[in-house]
Amino acid sequence: MKGGNIIQKRNIGSFKDERGTLLWASPTLLSFDYKYLTTGSIEPGCFRGSHYHKKTLEQFMCISGSITAYLDEEKTVLEPGDVVHIPLNTVHTFANESRETAYFIEFKNVEFDKNDPDTYKVDTEALRKAKK
């Protein structure tokens, strides 16, 4: 663990009415010049991540549902429009502790390279035991 608070959660913008929800992001709003983005989902009771990066910076945005973000030993709950910055060498895991599928967008500062994924897995057994 790095000491001090690493989680810097913020909501960058959303609008909801009877028709649905709009969320928005840009390099200016994120204060992050992203080059690559991924969209995905996390099913109820499932985890994603459980790794860290040595040279890839990321920001993670919840777009639907509720996602618990674990960064090293800190945690916060993300709702639609919430974004967290993931510093280098920070173990990050995202969990869906709700009963509905959650959706997210992940922004990266570099293109993903399958020959050099810069992804270092860690054991998540401690996290799973803590949840029981």
mmCIF file of C-alpha atoms in Angstrom:
data_model
loop_
_atom_site.group_PDB
_atom_site.id
_atom_site.type_symbol
_atom_site.label_atom_id
_atom_site.label_comp_id
_atom_site.label_asym_id
_atom_site.label_seq_id
_atom_site.Cartn_x
_atom_site.Cartn_y
_atom_site.Cartn_z
ATOM 1 C CA MET A 1 0.000 0.000 0.000
ATOM 2 C CA LYS A 2 1.248 3.474 -0.857
ATOM 3 C CA GLY A 3 -0.020 5.414 2.152
ATOM 4 C CA GLY A 4 -2.423 8.324 2.017
ATOM 5 C CA ASN A 5 -5.591 8.428 -0.008
ATOM 6 C CA ILE A 6 -5.261 7.267 -3.589
ATOM 7 C CA ILE A 7 -8.924 7.281 -4.486
ATOM 8 C CA GLN A 8 -9.937 10.527 -6.118
ATOM 9 C CA LYS A 9 -13.534 9.959 -7.185
ATOM 10 C CA ARG A 10 -15.455 12.613 -9.090
ATOM 11 C CA ASN A 11 -18.597 12.893 -11.186
ATOM 12 C CA ILE A 12 -17.850 14.569 -14.513
ATOM 13 C CA GLY A 13 -21.371 14.941 -15.791
ATOM 14 C CA SER A 14 -24.651 13.221 -16.355
ATOM 15 C CA PHE A 15 -28.269 13.988 -17.106
ATOM 16 C CA LYS A 16 -31.276 11.788 -16.411
ATOM 17 C CA ASP A 17 -34.936 12.153 -17.312
ATOM 18 C CA GLU A 18 -37.855 9.871 -18.225
ATOM 19 C CA ARG A 19 -36.150 8.948 -21.532
ATOM 20 C CA GLY A 20 -32.989 7.660 -19.887
ATOM 21 C CA THR A 21 -29.513 8.842 -18.933
ATOM 22 C CA LEU A 22 -26.793 10.754 -20.776
ATOM 23 C CA LEU A 23 -23.174 10.630 -19.606
ATOM 24 C CA TRP A 24 -20.286 12.499 -21.166
ATOM 25 C CA ALA A 25 -16.500 12.511 -21.062
ATOM 26 C CA SER A 26 -13.718 14.286 -22.908
ATOM 27 C CA PRO A 27 -9.980 14.713 -22.406
ATOM 28 C CA THR A 28 -10.732 18.175 -20.972
ATOM 29 C CA LEU A 29 -13.400 16.972 -18.522
ATOM 30 C CA LEU A 30 -11.239 14.041 -17.450
ATOM 31 C CA SER A 31 -8.024 16.133 -17.339
ATOM 32 C CA PHE A 32 -6.584 13.098 -19.091
ATOM 33 C CA ASP A 33 -5.382 12.780 -22.687
ATOM 34 C CA TYR A 34 -6.646 9.267 -23.331
ATOM 35 C CA LYS A 35 -5.692 7.286 -26.447
ATOM 36 C CA TYR A 36 -7.742 4.124 -25.987
ATOM 37 C CA LEU A 37 -11.032 3.226 -24.387
ATOM 38 C CA THR A 38 -12.745 0.008 -23.459
ATOM 39 C CA THR A 39 -16.393 -0.545 -22.592
ATOM 40 C CA GLY A 40 -17.476 -3.532 -20.579
ATOM 41 C CA SER A 41 -19.712 -5.022 -17.956
ATOM 42 C CA ILE A 42 -19.448 -6.762 -14.616
ATOM 43 C CA GLU A 43 -22.077 -9.329 -13.707
ATOM 44 C CA PRO A 44 -23.469 -9.463 -10.137
ATOM 45 C CA GLY A 45 -21.021 -11.060 -7.725
ATOM 46 C CA CYS A 46 -18.109 -10.834 -10.190
ATOM 47 C CA PHE A 47 -14.764 -9.003 -10.210
ATOM 48 C CA ARG A 48 -12.604 -7.442 -12.936
ATOM 49 C CA GLY A 49 -9.028 -6.269 -12.680
ATOM 50 C CA SER A 50 -6.952 -7.535 -9.760
ATOM 51 C CA HIS A 51 -3.789 -6.257 -11.405
ATOM 52 C CA TYR A 52 -1.578 -3.183 -11.714
ATOM 53 C CA HIS A 53 0.293 -1.394 -14.492
ATOM 54 C CA LYS A 54 3.844 -0.039 -14.500
ATOM 55 C CA LYS A 55 3.412 2.376 -17.425
ATOM 56 C CA THR A 56 -0.295 2.513 -18.366
ATOM 57 C CA LEU A 57 -2.428 5.208 -16.749
ATOM 58 C CA GLU A 58 -6.160 4.561 -16.545
ATOM 59 C CA GLN A 59 -9.385 6.215 -15.543
ATOM 60 C CA PHE A 60 -12.471 4.117 -14.896
ATOM 61 C CA MET A 61 -16.032 5.432 -15.287
ATOM 62 C CA CYS A 62 -19.218 3.717 -14.131
ATOM 63 C CA ILE A 63 -21.926 4.190 -16.751
ATOM 64 C CA SER A 64 -24.707 1.988 -15.344
ATOM 65 C CA GLY A 65 -25.336 0.165 -12.097
ATOM 66 C CA SER A 66 -23.080 0.307 -9.065
ATOM 67 C CA ILE A 67 -19.401 -0.724 -9.006
ATOM 68 C CA THR A 68 -17.162 -1.032 -5.952
ATOM 69 C CA ALA A 69 -13.644 0.167 -6.798
ATOM 70 C CA TYR A 70 -10.754 -1.243 -4.764
ATOM 71 C CA LEU A 71 -7.471 0.644 -5.240
ATOM 72 C CA ASP A 72 -4.778 -0.972 -3.118
ATOM 73 C CA GLU A 73 -6.516 -1.193 0.271
ATOM 74 C CA GLU A 74 -8.969 1.674 -0.274
ATOM 75 C CA LYS A 75 -12.478 1.326 -1.642
ATOM 76 C CA THR A 76 -15.300 3.491 -2.916
ATOM 77 C CA VAL A 77 -18.620 2.870 -4.627
ATOM 78 C CA LEU A 78 -19.060 4.276 -8.137
ATOM 79 C CA GLU A 79 -22.449 5.297 -9.492
ATOM 80 C CA PRO A 80 -23.178 6.353 -13.101
ATOM 81 C CA GLY A 81 -20.946 9.274 -14.084
ATOM 82 C CA ASP A 82 -18.390 8.657 -11.301
ATOM 83 C CA VAL A 83 -14.755 8.382 -12.390
ATOM 84 C CA VAL A 84 -11.631 7.233 -10.551
ATOM 85 C CA HIS A 85 -8.029 7.781 -11.636
ATOM 86 C CA ILE A 86 -5.764 4.734 -11.272
ATOM 87 C CA PRO A 87 -2.150 5.722 -10.502
ATOM 88 C CA LEU A 88 0.752 3.628 -11.766
ATOM 89 C CA ASN A 89 1.598 0.548 -9.677
ATOM 90 C CA THR A 90 -1.805 0.641 -7.940
ATOM 91 C CA VAL A 91 -3.580 -2.701 -7.621
ATOM 92 C CA HIS A 92 -7.120 -2.164 -8.852
ATOM 93 C CA THR A 93 -10.145 -4.421 -8.721
ATOM 94 C CA PHE A 94 -13.710 -3.557 -9.649
ATOM 95 C CA ALA A 95 -16.541 -5.577 -8.122
ATOM 96 C CA ASN A 96 -20.248 -5.702 -8.722
ATOM 97 C CA GLU A 97 -21.797 -6.209 -5.305
ATOM 98 C CA SER A 98 -25.319 -5.437 -6.529
ATOM 99 C CA ARG A 99 -27.987 -7.611 -8.134
ATOM 100 C CA GLU A 100 -27.886 -5.995 -11.593
ATOM 101 C CA THR A 101 -25.257 -5.974 -14.335
ATOM 102 C CA ALA A 102 -22.983 -2.910 -14.120
ATOM 103 C CA TYR A 103 -21.371 -1.203 -17.126
ATOM 104 C CA PHE A 104 -18.206 0.868 -17.392
ATOM 105 C CA ILE A 105 -15.805 2.717 -19.690
ATOM 106 C CA GLU A 106 -12.076 2.476 -19.111
ATOM 107 C CA PHE A 107 -9.833 5.215 -20.536
ATOM 108 C CA LYS A 108 -6.096 4.537 -21.108
ATOM 109 C CA ASN A 109 -3.217 6.834 -22.000
ATOM 110 C CA VAL A 110 -1.811 4.337 -24.534
ATOM 111 C CA GLU A 111 -3.141 1.899 -27.120
ATOM 112 C CA PHE A 112 -3.448 -1.647 -25.813
ATOM 113 C CA ASP A 113 -0.602 -3.834 -27.104
ATOM 114 C CA LYS A 114 -1.251 -7.583 -26.778
ATOM 115 C CA ASN A 115 2.521 -8.174 -27.111
ATOM 116 C CA ASP A 116 3.206 -5.869 -24.146
ATOM 117 C CA PRO A 117 -0.010 -5.687 -22.119
ATOM 118 C CA ASP A 118 1.638 -4.036 -19.064
ATOM 119 C CA THR A 119 -0.720 -6.029 -16.825
ATOM 120 C CA TYR A 120 0.637 -7.633 -13.651
ATOM 121 C CA LYS A 121 -1.888 -9.930 -11.968
ATOM 122 C CA VAL A 122 -2.133 -10.227 -8.190
ATOM 123 C CA ASP A 123 -3.777 -12.798 -5.938
ATOM 124 C CA THR A 124 -7.358 -11.811 -5.180
ATOM 125 C CA GLU A 125 -8.040 -14.534 -2.617
ATOM 126 C CA ALA A 126 -7.636 -12.051 0.266
ATOM 127 C CA LEU A 127 -10.282 -9.795 -1.293
ATOM 128 C CA ARG A 128 -12.691 -12.679 -1.765
ATOM 129 C CA LYS A 129 -12.186 -13.863 1.850
ATOM 130 C CA ALA A 130 -12.764 -10.331 3.170
ATOM 131 C CA LYS A 131 -16.124 -10.208 1.387
ATOM 132 C CA LYS A 132 -17.425 -13.376 3.057
#
